[in-house]
CSV table of C-alpha atoms in Angstrom, one decimal:
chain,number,residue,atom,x,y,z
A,635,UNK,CA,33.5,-102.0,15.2
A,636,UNK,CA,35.6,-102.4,18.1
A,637,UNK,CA,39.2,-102.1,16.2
A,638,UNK,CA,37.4,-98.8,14.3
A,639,UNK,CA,36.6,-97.5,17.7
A,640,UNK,CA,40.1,-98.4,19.4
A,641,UNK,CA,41.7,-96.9,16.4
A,642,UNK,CA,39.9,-93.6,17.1
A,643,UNK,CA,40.5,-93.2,20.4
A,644,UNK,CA,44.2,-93.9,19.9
A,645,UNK,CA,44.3,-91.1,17.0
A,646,UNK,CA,42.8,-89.0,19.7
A,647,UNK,CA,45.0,-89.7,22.3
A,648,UNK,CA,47.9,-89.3,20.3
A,649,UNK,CA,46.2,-85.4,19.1
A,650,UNK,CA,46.4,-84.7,22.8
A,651,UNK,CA,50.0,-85.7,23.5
A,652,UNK,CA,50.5,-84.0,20.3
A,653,UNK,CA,48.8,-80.5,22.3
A,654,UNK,CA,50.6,-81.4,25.7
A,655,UNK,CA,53.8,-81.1,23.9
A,656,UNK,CA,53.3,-78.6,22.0
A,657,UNK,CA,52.2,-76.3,25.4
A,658,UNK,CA,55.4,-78.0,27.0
A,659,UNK,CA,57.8,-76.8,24.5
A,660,UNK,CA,60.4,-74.6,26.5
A,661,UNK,CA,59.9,-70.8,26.2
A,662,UNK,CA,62.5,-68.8,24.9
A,663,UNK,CA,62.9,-67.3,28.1
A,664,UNK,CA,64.2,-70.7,29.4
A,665,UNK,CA,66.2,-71.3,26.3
A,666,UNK,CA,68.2,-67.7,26.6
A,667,UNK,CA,69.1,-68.8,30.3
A,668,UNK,CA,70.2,-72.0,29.7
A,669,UNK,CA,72.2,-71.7,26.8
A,670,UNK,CA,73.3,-68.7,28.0
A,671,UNK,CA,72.9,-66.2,24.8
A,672,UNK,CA,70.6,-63.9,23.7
A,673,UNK,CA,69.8,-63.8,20.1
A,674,UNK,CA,69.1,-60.2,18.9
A,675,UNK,CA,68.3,-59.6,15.3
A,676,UNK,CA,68.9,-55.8,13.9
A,677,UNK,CA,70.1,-54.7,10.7
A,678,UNK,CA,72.2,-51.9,12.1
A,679,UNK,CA,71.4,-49.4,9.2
A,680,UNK,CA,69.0,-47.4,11.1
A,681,UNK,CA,70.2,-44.2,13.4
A,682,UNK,CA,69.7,-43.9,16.0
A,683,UNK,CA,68.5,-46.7,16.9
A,684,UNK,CA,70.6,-49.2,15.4
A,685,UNK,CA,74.4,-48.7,13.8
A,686,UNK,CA,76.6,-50.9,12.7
A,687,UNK,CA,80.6,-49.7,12.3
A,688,UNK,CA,82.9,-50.0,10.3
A,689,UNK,CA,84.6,-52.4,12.9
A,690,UNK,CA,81.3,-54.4,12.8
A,691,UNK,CA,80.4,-53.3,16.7
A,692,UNK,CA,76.7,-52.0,16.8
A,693,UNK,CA,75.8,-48.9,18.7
A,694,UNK,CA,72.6,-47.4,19.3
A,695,UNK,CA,69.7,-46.5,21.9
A,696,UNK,CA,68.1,-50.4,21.1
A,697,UNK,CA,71.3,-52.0,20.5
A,698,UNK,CA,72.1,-50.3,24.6
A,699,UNK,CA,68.8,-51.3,25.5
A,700,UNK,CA,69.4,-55.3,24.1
A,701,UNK,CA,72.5,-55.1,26.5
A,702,UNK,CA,70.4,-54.1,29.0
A,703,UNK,CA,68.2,-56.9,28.4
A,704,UNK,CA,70.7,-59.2,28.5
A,705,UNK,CA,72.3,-58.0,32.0
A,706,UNK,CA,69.3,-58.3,33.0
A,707,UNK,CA,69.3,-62.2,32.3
A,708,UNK,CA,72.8,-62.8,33.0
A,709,UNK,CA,73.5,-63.7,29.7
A,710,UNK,CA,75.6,-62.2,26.5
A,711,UNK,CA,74.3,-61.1,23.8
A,712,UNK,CA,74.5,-62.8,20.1
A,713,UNK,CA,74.0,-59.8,17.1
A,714,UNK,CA,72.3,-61.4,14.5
A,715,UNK,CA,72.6,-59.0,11.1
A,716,UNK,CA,68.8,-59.0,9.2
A,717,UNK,CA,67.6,-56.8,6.9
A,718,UNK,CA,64.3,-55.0,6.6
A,719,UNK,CA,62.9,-57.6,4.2
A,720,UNK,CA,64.1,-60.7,5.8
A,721,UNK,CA,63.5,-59.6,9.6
A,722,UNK,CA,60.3,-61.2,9.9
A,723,UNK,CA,61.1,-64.3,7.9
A,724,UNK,CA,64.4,-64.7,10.7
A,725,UNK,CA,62.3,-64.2,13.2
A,726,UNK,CA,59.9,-67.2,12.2
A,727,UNK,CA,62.9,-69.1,11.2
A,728,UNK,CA,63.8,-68.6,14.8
A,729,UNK,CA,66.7,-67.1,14.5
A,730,UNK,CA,66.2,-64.2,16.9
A,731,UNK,CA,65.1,-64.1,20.3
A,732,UNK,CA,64.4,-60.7,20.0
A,733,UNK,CA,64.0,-58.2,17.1
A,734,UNK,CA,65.4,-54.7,17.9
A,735,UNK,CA,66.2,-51.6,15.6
A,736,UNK,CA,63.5,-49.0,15.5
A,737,UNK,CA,61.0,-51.4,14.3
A,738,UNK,CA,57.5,-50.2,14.0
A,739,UNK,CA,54.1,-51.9,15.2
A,740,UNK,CA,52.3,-53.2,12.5
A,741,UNK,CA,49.4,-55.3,11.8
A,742,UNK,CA,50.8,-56.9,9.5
A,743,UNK,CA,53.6,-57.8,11.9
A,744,UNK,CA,51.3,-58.4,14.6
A,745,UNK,CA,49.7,-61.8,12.2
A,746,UNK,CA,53.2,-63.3,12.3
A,747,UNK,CA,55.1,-62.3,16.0
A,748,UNK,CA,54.0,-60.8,19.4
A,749,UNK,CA,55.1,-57.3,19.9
A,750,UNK,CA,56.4,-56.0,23.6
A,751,UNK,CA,55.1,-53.0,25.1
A,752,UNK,CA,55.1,-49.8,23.4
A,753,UNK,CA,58.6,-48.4,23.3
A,754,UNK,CA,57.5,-44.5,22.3
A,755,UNK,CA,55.6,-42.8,19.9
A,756,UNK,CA,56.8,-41.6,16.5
A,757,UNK,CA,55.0,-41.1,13.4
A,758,UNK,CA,56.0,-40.2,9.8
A,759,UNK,CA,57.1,-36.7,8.9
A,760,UNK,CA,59.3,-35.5,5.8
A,761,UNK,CA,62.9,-35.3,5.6
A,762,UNK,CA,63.9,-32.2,3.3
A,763,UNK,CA,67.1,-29.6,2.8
A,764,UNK,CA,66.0,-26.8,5.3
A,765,UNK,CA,65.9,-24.2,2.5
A,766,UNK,CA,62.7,-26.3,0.6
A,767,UNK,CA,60.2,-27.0,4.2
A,768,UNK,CA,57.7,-24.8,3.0
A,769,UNK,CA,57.5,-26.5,0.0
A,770,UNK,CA,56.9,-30.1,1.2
A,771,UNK,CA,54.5,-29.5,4.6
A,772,UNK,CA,51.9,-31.5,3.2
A,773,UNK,CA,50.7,-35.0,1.5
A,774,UNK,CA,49.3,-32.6,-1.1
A,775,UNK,CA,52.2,-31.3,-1.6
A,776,UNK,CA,55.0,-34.3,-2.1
A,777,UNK,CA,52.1,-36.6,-4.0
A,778,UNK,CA,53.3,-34.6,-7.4
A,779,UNK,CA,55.1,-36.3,-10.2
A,780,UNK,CA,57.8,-33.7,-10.2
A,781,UNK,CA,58.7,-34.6,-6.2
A,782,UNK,CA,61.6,-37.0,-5.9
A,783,UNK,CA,61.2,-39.4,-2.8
A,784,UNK,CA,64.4,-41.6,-1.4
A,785,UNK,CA,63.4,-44.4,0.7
A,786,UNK,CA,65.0,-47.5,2.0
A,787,UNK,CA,63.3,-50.8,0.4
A,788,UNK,CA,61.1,-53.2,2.4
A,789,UNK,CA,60.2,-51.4,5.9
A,790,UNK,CA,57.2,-49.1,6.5
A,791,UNK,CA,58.2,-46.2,4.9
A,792,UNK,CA,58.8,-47.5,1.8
A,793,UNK,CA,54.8,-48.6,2.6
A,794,UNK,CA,53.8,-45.4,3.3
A,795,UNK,CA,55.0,-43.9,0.0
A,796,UNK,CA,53.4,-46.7,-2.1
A,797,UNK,CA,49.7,-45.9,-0.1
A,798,UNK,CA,50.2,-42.0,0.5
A,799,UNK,CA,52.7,-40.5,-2.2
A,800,UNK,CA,51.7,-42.9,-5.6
A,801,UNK,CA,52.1,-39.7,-7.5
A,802,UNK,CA,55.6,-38.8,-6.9
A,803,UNK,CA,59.0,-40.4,-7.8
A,804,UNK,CA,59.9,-43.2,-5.7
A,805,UNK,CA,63.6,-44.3,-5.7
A,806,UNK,CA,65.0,-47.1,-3.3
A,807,UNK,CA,67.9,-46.8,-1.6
A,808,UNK,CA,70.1,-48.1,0.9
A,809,UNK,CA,69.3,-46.9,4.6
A,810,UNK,CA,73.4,-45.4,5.2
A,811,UNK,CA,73.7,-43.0,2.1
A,812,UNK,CA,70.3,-42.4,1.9
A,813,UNK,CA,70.4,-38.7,3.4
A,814,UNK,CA,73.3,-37.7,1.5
A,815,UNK,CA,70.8,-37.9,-2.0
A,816,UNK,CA,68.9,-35.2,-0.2
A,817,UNK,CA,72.1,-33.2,0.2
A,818,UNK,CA,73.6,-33.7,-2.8
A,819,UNK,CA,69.7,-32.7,-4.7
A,820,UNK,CA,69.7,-35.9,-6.1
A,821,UNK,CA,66.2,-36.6,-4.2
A,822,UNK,CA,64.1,-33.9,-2.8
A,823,UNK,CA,61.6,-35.9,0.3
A,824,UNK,CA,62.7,-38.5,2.5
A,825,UNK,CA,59.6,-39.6,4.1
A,826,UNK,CA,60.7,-41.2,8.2
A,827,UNK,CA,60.3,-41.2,11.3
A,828,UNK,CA,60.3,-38.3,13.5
A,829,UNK,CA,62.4,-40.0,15.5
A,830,UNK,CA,65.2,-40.4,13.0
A,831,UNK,CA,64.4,-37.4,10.9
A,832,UNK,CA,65.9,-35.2,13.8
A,833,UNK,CA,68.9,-37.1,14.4
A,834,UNK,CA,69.8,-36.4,10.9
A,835,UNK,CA,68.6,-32.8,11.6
A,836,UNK,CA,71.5,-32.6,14.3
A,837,UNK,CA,73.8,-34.5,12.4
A,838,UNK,CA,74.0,-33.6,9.1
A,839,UNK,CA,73.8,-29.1,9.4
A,840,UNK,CA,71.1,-28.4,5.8
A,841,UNK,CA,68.8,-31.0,6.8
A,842,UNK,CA,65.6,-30.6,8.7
A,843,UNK,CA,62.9,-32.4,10.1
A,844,UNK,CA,59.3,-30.6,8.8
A,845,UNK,CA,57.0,-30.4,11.2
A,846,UNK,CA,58.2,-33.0,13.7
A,847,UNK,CA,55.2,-33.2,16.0
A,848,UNK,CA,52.9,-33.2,13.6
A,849,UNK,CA,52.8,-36.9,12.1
A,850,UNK,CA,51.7,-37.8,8.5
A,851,UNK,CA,51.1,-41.5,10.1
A,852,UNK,CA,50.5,-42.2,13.8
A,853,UNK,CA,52.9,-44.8,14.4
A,854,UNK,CA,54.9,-46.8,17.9
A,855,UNK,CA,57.6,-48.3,18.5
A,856,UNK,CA,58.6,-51.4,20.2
A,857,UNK,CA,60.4,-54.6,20.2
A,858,UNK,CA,59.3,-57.9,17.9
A,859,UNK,CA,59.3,-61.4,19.6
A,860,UNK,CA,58.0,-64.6,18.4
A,861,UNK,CA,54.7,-65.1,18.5
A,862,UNK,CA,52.7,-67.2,21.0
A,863,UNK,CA,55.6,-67.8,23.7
A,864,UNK,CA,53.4,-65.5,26.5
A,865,UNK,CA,56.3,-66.2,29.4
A,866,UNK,CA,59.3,-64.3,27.0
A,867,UNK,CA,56.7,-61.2,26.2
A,868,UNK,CA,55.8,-61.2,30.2
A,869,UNK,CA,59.4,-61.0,30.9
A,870,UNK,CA,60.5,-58.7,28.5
A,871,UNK,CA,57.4,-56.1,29.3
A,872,UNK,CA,58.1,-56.2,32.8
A,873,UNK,CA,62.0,-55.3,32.2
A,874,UNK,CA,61.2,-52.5,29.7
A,875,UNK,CA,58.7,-51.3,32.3
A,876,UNK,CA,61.7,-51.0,35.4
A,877,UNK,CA,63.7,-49.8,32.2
A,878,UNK,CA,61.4,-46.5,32.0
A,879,UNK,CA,60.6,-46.5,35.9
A,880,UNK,CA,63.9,-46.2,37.3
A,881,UNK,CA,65.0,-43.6,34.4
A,882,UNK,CA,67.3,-46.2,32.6
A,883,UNK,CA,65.8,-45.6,29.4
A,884,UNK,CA,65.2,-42.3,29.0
A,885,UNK,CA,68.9,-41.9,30.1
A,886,UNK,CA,69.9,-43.6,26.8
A,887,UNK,CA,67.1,-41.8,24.8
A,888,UNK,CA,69.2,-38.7,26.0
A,889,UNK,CA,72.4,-39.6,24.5
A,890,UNK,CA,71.0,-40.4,20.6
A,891,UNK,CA,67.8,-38.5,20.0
A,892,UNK,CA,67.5,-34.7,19.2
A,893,UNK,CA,64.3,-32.7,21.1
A,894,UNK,CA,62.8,-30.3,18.8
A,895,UNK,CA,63.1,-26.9,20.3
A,896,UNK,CA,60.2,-25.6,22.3
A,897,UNK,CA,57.8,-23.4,20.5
């Protein structure tokens, strides 16, 4: 009885070490400082928040703001290239630090990583050729089978179509050339964010963003961390929140993102 007793409380013992260690294991916060590198995961096909050149140098306003970040620490920064489908398996493989890129809070998200504080707004609208906005103002309206949708594959508004649109043609597509299929009529809805829709609106003259302030689906922004390391999200919130107080970050909005015009 005695042996069954010691074994037991040395299994328990050893569950509690187990715990301590666990609770002791450095946060990524100290890991970026001492090594010295900050690991940032995008997939750099998503203006204007995340572009990747021809020249393989990333631009954007969350590629600036991940510099930023990294000033902030003293540290350089380490692009790690992901894709809409793998980001949340690289970011439980540990492989990022931090995810960046226009990346929209989910629940679904939420069950794997922590999310920081809420970047902005920005909900889904259609992408169309100016000429056809009245036709497409409305769910009603694109859920036909006679309305072509473009979308890139794996991120939420390939999700939205599937949910919202199950009527219409759905074709996936790669996130670069995508807008191009609307120009050249080979697709007739791109269904995105608001956000992105009216950087294409300014850059590419024939297309236009329906109804930008009026979302199909709520949505936010922000940055994805790894789940359960409290110390990294407190230090990360409390930089984006300077970030925004001191003007920083709405001074690199400024240089991406087109306003809609005041009605």
């Amino acid at each position: 009885m005695k042996t069954i007793k010691s074994t037991m409380l040395l299994c328990g013992l050893l569950a509690l070490a187990s715990g301590v260690q666990a609770e002791q294991s450095p946060s990524h916060l100290d890991t970026v400082l001492q090594q010295g590198q900050l690991r940032v995961c995008t997939t750099g096909d998503y203006k204007p928040y995340t572009v990747k050149g021809e020249d393989g140098e990333y631009s954007g306003i969350d590629i600036a703001m991940a510099r930023s970040l990294a000033d902030s620490l003293g540290v350089k920064v380490e692009w790690v290239q992901t894709t809409w489908k793998t980001l949340m398996p690289d970011m439980l493989a540990g492989k990022c630090d931090i995810g960046v890129g226009g990346i929209s809070v989910t629940l679904e998200r939420q069950k794997k990583a922590f999310f920081s504080t809420t970047l902005d707004i920005d909900g889904k609208i259609p992408l169309v050729r100016c000429e056809d906005q009245a036709k497409y103002q409305t769910i009603e309206q694109i859920n036909q089978p006679s309305v072509r949708l473009v979308e890139p594959a794996g991120g939420t508004n390939e999700a939205f179509v599937h949910a919202f649109l199950p009527k219409a043609q759905l074709k996936l597509h790669d996130n670069v050339t995508i807008f191009q299929e609307l120009l050249d009529k080979k697709a007739d809805v791109m269904i995105t964010d608001a956000s992105e829709a009216l950087y294409q609106q300014k850059l590419k003259p024939g297309l236009c963003a329906v109804n930008p302030t009026q979302f199909m689906q709520y949505g936010e922004k922000a940055y994805l961390l790894p789940r359960d390391d409290i110390s990294w999200k407190l230090y990360v919130d409390q930089w984006l929140h300077l970030a925004k107080v001191t003007g920083n970050y709405q001074k690199i909005l400024g240089q991406w993102i087109a306003v809609p015009e005041a009605k």
